[in-house]
């Protein structure tokens, strides 16, 4: 049995239903998985050695190498000494007295030889040919880091050509779905989506994740929730500087994340408002423009500010986008 222990999602503490799945490509984006072959329902000593009752029929063999993990997270390696009843009692070579806490689960290293986790991404609707693999530690945990693939599918160049007010940057951002499975010698496991179902759905059911070419510090984590507006929070522009400098005569744009908006009819618009002031803080110009959002949602976008719209005597401007 595989458990998806954690993901890079951010849950808003003010409202747990508000979940951000926007990720920075240049930071680790780990989906943590845990392997547990047999959950221990009951355990106890048998002639001084640990015996256990599995949660389903034990299909291993006598002499197999096993790892037992107790409820405190300690791992113990031993062998199967006998199988009294595959549904009720399996005996091991592990001394009962060596356990610090009650045994919790068993991984069979012989039955599932060379075990590892494998993950795959469907990026912008296309299954990516490379997969991610990771071998679990002694407790059955491993991280599948998808950022290596996300870095490959982004590129240095911008596609925004400054011919429109807002340009979506398809080489800098996009969306993906994540699937995973356990693998070992001779395995034929099905892929499972990150929306866990029992039994496993076919095809897998997955959340939609989004990525943008950016980097976060280790303390910040990989999630870009600070820059994604939602029902509870406004968001700043996706820029390195809090107050970027506009050089008249050179191309200029402001990047921002436009999240998916609820489907409405007619199509939704976003409002762009640009206010330009002189050095005395007096307004010189007000630009308001409504732009269809449907083809821009789910991407990092660039807001173009044409130099032709900058009046003489301009000192600074404010920009606001309203969804």
PDB file of N, CA and C in Angstrom, residues 218-291:
ATOM      1  N   UNK A 218      14.471  28.424   0.721  1.00  0.00           N
ATOM      2  CA  UNK A 218      14.090  27.219   1.452  1.00  0.00           C
ATOM      3  C   UNK A 218      13.043  27.535   2.514  1.00  0.00           C
ATOM      4  N   UNK A 219      13.161  28.696   3.145  1.00  0.00           N
ATOM      5  CA  UNK A 219      12.210  29.085   4.184  1.00  0.00           C
ATOM      6  C   UNK A 219      10.829  29.373   3.588  1.00  0.00           C
ATOM      7  N   UNK A 220      10.786  29.922   2.379  1.00  0.00           N
ATOM      8  CA  UNK A 220       9.515  30.242   1.744  1.00  0.00           C
ATOM      9  C   UNK A 220       8.801  29.005   1.216  1.00  0.00           C
ATOM     10  N   UNK A 221       9.582  27.954   0.900  1.00  0.00           N
ATOM     11  CA  UNK A 221       8.996  26.781   0.268  1.00  0.00           C
ATOM     12  C   UNK A 221       8.790  27.027  -1.213  1.00  0.00           C
ATOM     13  N   UNK A 222       8.271  26.039  -1.921  1.00  0.00           N
ATOM     14  CA  UNK A 222       8.160  26.143  -3.376  1.00  0.00           C
ATOM     15  C   UNK A 222       6.828  26.709  -3.844  1.00  0.00           C
ATOM     16  N   UNK A 223       5.855  26.830  -2.945  1.00  0.00           N
ATOM     17  CA  UNK A 223       4.534  27.273  -3.365  1.00  0.00           C
ATOM     18  C   UNK A 223       4.497  28.790  -3.564  1.00  0.00           C
ATOM     19  N   UNK A 224       3.813  29.234  -4.620  1.00  0.00           N
ATOM     20  CA  UNK A 224       3.753  30.653  -4.982  1.00  0.00           C
ATOM     21  C   UNK A 224       2.480  31.332  -4.482  1.00  0.00           C
ATOM     22  N   UNK A 225       1.907  30.832  -3.390  1.00  0.00           N
ATOM     23  CA  UNK A 225       0.628  31.348  -2.915  1.00  0.00           C
ATOM     24  C   UNK A 225       0.663  32.851  -2.634  1.00  0.00           C
ATOM     25  N   UNK A 226       1.846  33.394  -2.264  1.00  0.00           N
ATOM     26  CA  UNK A 226       1.956  34.828  -1.985  1.00  0.00           C
ATOM     27  C   UNK A 226       1.608  35.675  -3.201  1.00  0.00           C
ATOM     28  N   UNK A 227       1.746  35.093  -4.404  1.00  0.00           N
ATOM     29  CA  UNK A 227       1.556  35.850  -5.639  1.00  0.00           C
ATOM     30  C   UNK A 227       0.304  35.418  -6.407  1.00  0.00           C
ATOM     31  N   UNK A 228      -0.556  34.638  -5.763  1.00  0.00           N
ATOM     32  CA  UNK A 228      -1.769  34.141  -6.416  1.00  0.00           C
ATOM     33  C   UNK A 228      -2.980  34.712  -5.689  1.00  0.00           C
ATOM     34  N   UNK A 229      -3.738  35.551  -6.383  1.00  0.00           N
ATOM     35  CA  UNK A 229      -4.946  36.123  -5.775  1.00  0.00           C
ATOM     36  C   UNK A 229      -6.023  35.051  -5.650  1.00  0.00           C
ATOM     37  N   UNK A 230      -6.807  35.140  -4.573  1.00  0.00           N
ATOM     38  CA  UNK A 230      -7.928  34.223  -4.389  1.00  0.00           C
ATOM     39  C   UNK A 230      -9.084  34.980  -3.741  1.00  0.00           C
ATOM     40  N   UNK A 231     -10.085  34.240  -3.300  1.00  0.00           N
ATOM     41  CA  UNK A 231     -11.276  34.881  -2.743  1.00  0.00           C
ATOM     42  C   UNK A 231     -10.977  35.651  -1.462  1.00  0.00           C
ATOM     43  N   UNK A 232      -9.861  35.310  -0.796  1.00  0.00           N
ATOM     44  CA  UNK A 232      -9.531  35.941   0.479  1.00  0.00           C
ATOM     45  C   UNK A 232      -8.427  36.978   0.378  1.00  0.00           C
ATOM     46  N   UNK A 233      -7.552  36.836  -0.629  1.00  0.00           N
ATOM     47  CA  UNK A 233      -6.326  37.634  -0.632  1.00  0.00           C
ATOM     48  C   UNK A 233      -6.068  38.287  -1.979  1.00  0.00           C
ATOM     49  N   UNK A 234      -5.590  39.536  -1.953  1.00  0.00           N
ATOM     50  CA  UNK A 234      -5.006  40.160  -3.133  1.00  0.00           C
ATOM     51  C   UNK A 234      -3.578  39.652  -3.286  1.00  0.00           C
ATOM     52  N   UNK A 235      -2.965  39.936  -4.418  1.00  0.00           N
ATOM     53  CA  UNK A 235      -1.603  39.456  -4.652  1.00  0.00           C
ATOM     54  C   UNK A 235      -0.782  40.525  -5.350  1.00  0.00           C
ATOM     55  N   UNK A 236       0.514  40.598  -5.055  1.00  0.00           N
ATOM     56  CA  UNK A 236       1.381  41.555  -5.747  1.00  0.00           C
ATOM     57  C   UNK A 236       1.767  41.035  -7.132  1.00  0.00           C
ATOM     58  N   UNK A 237       2.392  41.928  -7.922  1.00  0.00           N
ATOM     59  CA  UNK A 237       2.949  41.493  -9.195  1.00  0.00           C
ATOM     60  C   UNK A 237       4.139  40.574  -8.941  1.00  0.00           C
ATOM     61  N   UNK A 238       4.422  39.728  -9.919  1.00  0.00           N
ATOM     62  CA  UNK A 238       5.484  38.724  -9.788  1.00  0.00           C
ATOM     63  C   UNK A 238       6.798  39.340 -10.273  1.00  0.00           C
ATOM     64  N   UNK A 239       7.335  40.259  -9.474  1.00  0.00           N
ATOM     65  CA  UNK A 239       8.549  40.968  -9.853  1.00  0.00           C
ATOM     66  C   UNK A 239       9.581  40.880  -8.741  1.00  0.00           C
ATOM     67  N   UNK A 240      10.838  41.002  -9.128  1.00  0.00           N
ATOM     68  CA  UNK A 240      11.924  40.953  -8.155  1.00  0.00           C
ATOM     69  C   UNK A 240      11.925  42.198  -7.269  1.00  0.00           C
ATOM     70  N   UNK A 241      11.549  43.349  -7.841  1.00  0.00           N
ATOM     71  CA  UNK A 241      11.596  44.615  -7.108  1.00  0.00           C
ATOM     72  C   UNK A 241      10.185  45.071  -6.748  1.00  0.00           C
ATOM     73  N   UNK A 242      10.039  45.615  -5.561  1.00  0.00           N
ATOM     74  CA  UNK A 242       8.734  46.105  -5.129  1.00  0.00           C
ATOM     75  C   UNK A 242       8.312  47.317  -5.942  1.00  0.00           C
ATOM     76  N   UNK A 243       9.271  48.145  -6.343  1.00  0.00           N
ATOM     77  CA  UNK A 243       8.985  49.315  -7.166  1.00  0.00           C
ATOM     78  C   UNK A 243       9.939  49.307  -8.374  1.00  0.00           C
ATOM     79  N   UNK A 244       9.596  48.572  -9.431  1.00  0.00           N
ATOM     80  CA  UNK A 244      10.472  48.515 -10.603  1.00  0.00           C
ATOM     81  C   UNK A 244      10.557  49.870 -11.307  1.00  0.00           C
ATOM     82  N   UNK A 245      11.662  50.081 -12.004  1.00  0.00           N
ATOM     83  CA  UNK A 245      11.917  51.358 -12.692  1.00  0.00           C
ATOM     84  C   UNK A 245      11.528  51.228 -14.166  1.00  0.00           C
ATOM     85  N   UNK A 246      10.759  52.194 -14.659  1.00  0.00           N
ATOM     86  CA  UNK A 246      10.366  52.251 -16.061  1.00  0.00           C
ATOM     87  C   UNK A 246      11.365  53.166 -16.790  1.00  0.00           C
ATOM     88  N   UNK A 247      12.052  52.599 -17.803  1.00  0.00           N
ATOM     89  CA  UNK A 247      12.983  53.384 -18.618  1.00  0.00           C
ATOM     90  C   UNK A 247      12.283  53.732 -19.929  1.00  0.00           C
ATOM     91  N   UNK A 248      11.926  54.995 -20.060  1.00  0.00           N
ATOM     92  CA  UNK A 248      11.190  55.432 -21.244  1.00  0.00           C
ATOM     93  C   UNK A 248      12.013  55.150 -22.501  1.00  0.00           C
ATOM     94  N   UNK A 249      11.368  54.523 -23.475  1.00  0.00           N
ATOM     95  CA  UNK A 249      12.037  54.178 -24.720  1.00  0.00           C
ATOM     96  C   UNK A 249      12.428  52.714 -24.799  1.00  0.00           C
ATOM     97  N   UNK A 250      12.350  51.984 -23.683  1.00  0.00           N
ATOM     98  CA  UNK A 250      12.665  50.560 -23.659  1.00  0.00           C
ATOM     99  C   UNK A 250      11.398  49.761 -23.382  1.00  0.00           C
ATOM    100  N   UNK A 251      11.336  48.518 -23.872  1.00  0.00           N
ATOM    101  CA  UNK A 251      10.154  47.683 -23.583  1.00  0.00           C
ATOM    102  C   UNK A 251       9.989  47.508 -22.075  1.00  0.00           C
ATOM    103  N   UNK A 252       8.731  47.493 -21.629  1.00  0.00           N
ATOM    104  CA  UNK A 252       8.470  47.364 -20.186  1.00  0.00           C
ATOM    105  C   UNK A 252       7.196  46.573 -19.984  1.00  0.00           C
ATOM    106  N   UNK A 253       7.248  45.606 -19.076  1.00  0.00           N
ATOM    107  CA  UNK A 253       6.034  44.888 -18.705  1.00  0.00           C
ATOM    108  C   UNK A 253       6.133  44.445 -17.251  1.00  0.00           C
ATOM    109  N   UNK A 254       4.979  44.173 -16.668  1.00  0.00           N
ATOM    110  CA  UNK A 254       4.883  43.662 -15.306  1.00  0.00           C
ATOM    111  C   UNK A 254       4.308  42.260 -15.359  1.00  0.00           C
ATOM    112  N   UNK A 255       4.981  41.320 -14.710  1.00  0.00           N
ATOM    113  CA  UNK A 255       4.497  39.937 -14.695  1.00  0.00           C
ATOM    114  C   UNK A 255       3.539  39.725 -13.535  1.00  0.00           C
ATOM    115  N   UNK A 256       2.559  38.876 -13.761  1.00  0.00           N
ATOM    116  CA  UNK A 256       1.632  38.506 -12.693  1.00  0.00           C
ATOM    117  C   UNK A 256       1.038  37.137 -13.001  1.00  0.00           C
ATOM    118  N   UNK A 257       0.564  36.484 -11.957  1.00  0.00           N
ATOM    119  CA  UNK A 257      -0.093  35.184 -12.110  1.00  0.00           C
ATOM    120  C   UNK A 257      -1.592  35.411 -12.213  1.00  0.00           C
ATOM    121  N   UNK A 258      -2.181  34.901 -13.281  1.00  0.00           N
ATOM    122  CA  UNK A 258      -3.633  34.957 -13.428  1.00  0.00           C
ATOM    123  C   UNK A 258      -4.175  33.550 -13.164  1.00  0.00           C
ATOM    124  N   UNK A 259      -4.752  33.303 -11.998  1.00  0.00           N
ATOM    125  CA  UNK A 259      -5.257  31.967 -11.690  1.00  0.00           C
ATOM    126  C   UNK A 259      -6.496  31.635 -12.504  1.00  0.00           C
ATOM    127  N   UNK A 260      -6.859  30.362 -12.507  1.00  0.00           N
ATOM    128  CA  UNK A 260      -8.096  29.942 -13.156  1.00  0.00           C
ATOM    129  C   UNK A 260      -9.273  30.606 -12.446  1.00  0.00           C
ATOM    130  N   UNK A 261     -10.189  31.139 -13.234  1.00  0.00           N
ATOM    131  CA  UNK A 261     -11.380  31.796 -12.711  1.00  0.00           C
ATOM    132  C   UNK A 261     -12.576  30.882 -12.976  1.00  0.00           C
ATOM    133  N   UNK A 262     -13.548  30.895 -12.094  1.00  0.00           N
ATOM    134  CA  UNK A 262     -14.732  30.055 -12.268  1.00  0.00           C
ATOM    135  C   UNK A 262     -15.375  30.313 -13.630  1.00  0.00           C
ATOM    136  N   UNK A 263     -15.822  29.242 -14.270  1.00  0.00           N
ATOM    137  CA  UNK A 263     -16.444  29.354 -15.592  1.00  0.00           C
ATOM    138  C   UNK A 263     -17.758  30.125 -15.474  1.00  0.00           C
ATOM    139  N   UNK A 264     -17.860  31.177 -16.259  1.00  0.00           N
ATOM    140  CA  UNK A 264     -19.077  31.983 -16.270  1.00  0.00           C
ATOM    141  C   UNK A 264     -19.483  32.236 -17.714  1.00  0.00           C
ATOM    142  N   UNK A 265     -20.731  32.607 -17.901  1.00  0.00           N
ATOM    143  CA  UNK A 265     -21.234  32.977 -19.225  1.00  0.00           C
ATOM    144  C   UNK A 265     -21.985  34.297 -19.100  1.00  0.00           C
ATOM    145  N   UNK A 266     -21.649  35.301 -19.906  1.00  0.00           N
ATOM    146  CA  UNK A 266     -20.589  35.301 -20.921  1.00  0.00           C
ATOM    147  C   UNK A 266     -19.195  35.231 -20.305  1.00  0.00           C
ATOM    148  N   UNK A 267     -18.171  35.162 -21.174  1.00  0.00           N
ATOM    149  CA  UNK A 267     -16.797  34.980 -20.703  1.00  0.00           C
ATOM    150  C   UNK A 267     -16.393  36.087 -19.743  1.00  0.00           C
ATOM    151  N   UNK A 268     -15.527  35.715 -18.805  1.00  0.00           N
ATOM    152  CA  UNK A 268     -15.100  36.671 -17.782  1.00  0.00           C
ATOM    153  C   UNK A 268     -14.063  37.647 -18.342  1.00  0.00           C
ATOM    154  N   UNK A 269     -14.039  38.858 -17.760  1.00  0.00           N
ATOM    155  CA  UNK A 269     -13.059  39.878 -18.100  1.00  0.00           C
ATOM    156  C   UNK A 269     -12.231  40.213 -16.867  1.00  0.00           C
ATOM    157  N   UNK A 270     -11.048  40.759 -17.096  1.00  0.00           N
ATOM    158  CA  UNK A 270     -10.283  41.380 -16.033  1.00  0.00           C
ATOM    159  C   UNK A 270     -10.110  42.855 -16.372  1.00  0.00           C
ATOM    160  N   UNK A 271     -10.109  43.684 -15.346  1.00  0.00           N
ATOM    161  CA  UNK A 271      -9.987  45.131 -15.563  1.00  0.00           C
ATOM    162  C   UNK A 271      -8.586  45.584 -15.211  1.00  0.00           C
ATOM    163  N   UNK A 272      -7.950  46.289 -16.126  1.00  0.00           N
ATOM    164  CA  UNK A 272      -6.633  46.877 -15.913  1.00  0.00           C
ATOM    165  C   UNK A 272      -6.803  48.385 -15.741  1.00  0.00           C
ATOM    166  N   UNK A 273      -6.250  48.922 -14.657  1.00  0.00           N
ATOM    167  CA  UNK A 273      -6.306  50.367 -14.437  1.00  0.00           C
ATOM    168  C   UNK A 273      -4.900  50.887 -14.174  1.00  0.00           C
ATOM    169  N   UNK A 274      -4.467  51.836 -14.992  1.00  0.00           N
ATOM    170  CA  UNK A 274      -3.141  52.446 -14.863  1.00  0.00           C
ATOM    171  C   UNK A 274      -3.324  53.929 -14.580  1.00  0.00           C
ATOM    172  N   UNK A 275      -2.777  54.383 -13.476  1.00  0.00           N
ATOM    173  CA  UNK A 275      -2.818  55.797 -13.112  1.00  0.00           C
ATOM    174  C   UNK A 275      -1.401  56.353 -13.125  1.00  0.00           C
ATOM    175  N   UNK A 276      -1.218  57.463 -13.840  1.00  0.00           N
ATOM    176  CA  UNK A 276       0.100  58.075 -13.995  1.00  0.00           C
ATOM    177  C   UNK A 276       0.092  59.457 -13.330  1.00  0.00           C
ATOM    178  N   UNK A 277       1.159  59.750 -12.567  1.00  0.00           N
ATOM    179  CA  UNK A 277       1.233  60.983 -11.771  1.00  0.00           C
ATOM    180  C   UNK A 277       2.517  61.744 -12.092  1.00  0.00           C
ATOM    181  N   UNK A 278       2.486  63.045 -11.804  1.00  0.00           N
ATOM    182  CA  UNK A 278       3.703  63.838 -11.942  1.00  0.00           C
ATOM    183  C   UNK A 278       4.443  63.862 -10.612  1.00  0.00           C
ATOM    184  N   UNK A 279       5.537  64.621 -10.556  1.00  0.00           N
ATOM    185  CA  UNK A 279       6.376  64.635  -9.356  1.00  0.00           C
ATOM    186  C   UNK A 279       5.674  65.261  -8.160  1.00  0.00           C
ATOM    187  N   UNK A 280       4.596  66.009  -8.394  1.00  0.00           N
ATOM    188  CA  UNK A 280       3.833  66.619  -7.304  1.00  0.00           C
ATOM    189  C   UNK A 280       2.652  65.756  -6.858  1.00  0.00           C
ATOM    190  N   UNK A 281       2.649  64.517  -7.346  1.00  0.00           N
ATOM    191  CA  UNK A 281       1.601  63.563  -6.984  1.00  0.00           C
ATOM    192  C   UNK A 281       0.240  63.934  -7.573  1.00  0.00           C
ATOM    193  N   UNK A 282       0.265  64.707  -8.654  1.00  0.00           N
ATOM    194  CA  UNK A 282      -0.966  65.088  -9.328  1.00  0.00           C
ATOM    195  C   UNK A 282      -1.232  64.138 -10.495  1.00  0.00           C
ATOM    196  N   UNK A 283      -2.470  63.700 -10.686  1.00  0.00           N
ATOM    197  CA  UNK A 283      -2.774  62.748 -11.764  1.00  0.00           C
ATOM    198  C   UNK A 283      -2.612  63.371 -13.143  1.00  0.00           C
ATOM    199  N   UNK A 284      -1.965  62.638 -14.020  1.00  0.00           N
ATOM    200  CA  UNK A 284      -1.792  63.066 -15.406  1.00  0.00           C
ATOM    201  C   UNK A 284      -2.638  62.242 -16.366  1.00  0.00           C
ATOM    202  N   UNK A 285      -2.831  60.967 -16.038  1.00  0.00           N
ATOM    203  CA  UNK A 285      -3.519  60.090 -16.980  1.00  0.00           C
ATOM    204  C   UNK A 285      -4.149  58.933 -16.225  1.00  0.00           C
ATOM    205  N   UNK A 286      -5.309  58.498 -16.729  1.00  0.00           N
ATOM    206  CA  UNK A 286      -5.996  57.328 -16.179  1.00  0.00           C
ATOM    207  C   UNK A 286      -6.389  56.408 -17.334  1.00  0.00           C
ATOM    208  N   UNK A 287      -5.879  55.206 -17.335  1.00  0.00           N
ATOM    209  CA  UNK A 287      -6.164  54.240 -18.394  1.00  0.00           C
ATOM    210  C   UNK A 287      -6.923  53.074 -17.778  1.00  0.00           C
ATOM    211  N   UNK A 288      -8.102  52.795 -18.312  1.00  0.00           N
ATOM    212  CA  UNK A 288      -8.908  51.664 -17.853  1.00  0.00           C
ATOM    213  C   UNK A 288      -9.248  50.806 -19.069  1.00  0.00           C
ATOM    214  N   UNK A 289      -8.999  49.507 -18.942  1.00  0.00           N
ATOM    215  CA  UNK A 289      -9.230  48.605 -20.067  1.00  0.00           C
ATOM    216  C   UNK A 289      -9.740  47.269 -19.536  1.00  0.00           C
ATOM    217  N   UNK A 290     -10.819  46.759 -20.142  1.00  0.00           N
ATOM    218  CA  UNK A 290     -11.348  45.433 -19.814  1.00  0.00           C
ATOM    219  C   UNK A 290     -10.867  44.431 -20.865  1.00  0.00           C
ATOM    220  N   UNK A 291     -10.316  43.324 -20.389  1.00  0.00           N
ATOM    221  CA  UNK A 291      -9.672  42.358 -21.279  1.00  0.00           C
ATOM    222  C   UNK A 291     -10.256  40.975 -21.024  1.00  0.00           C
TER     223      UNK A 291
END
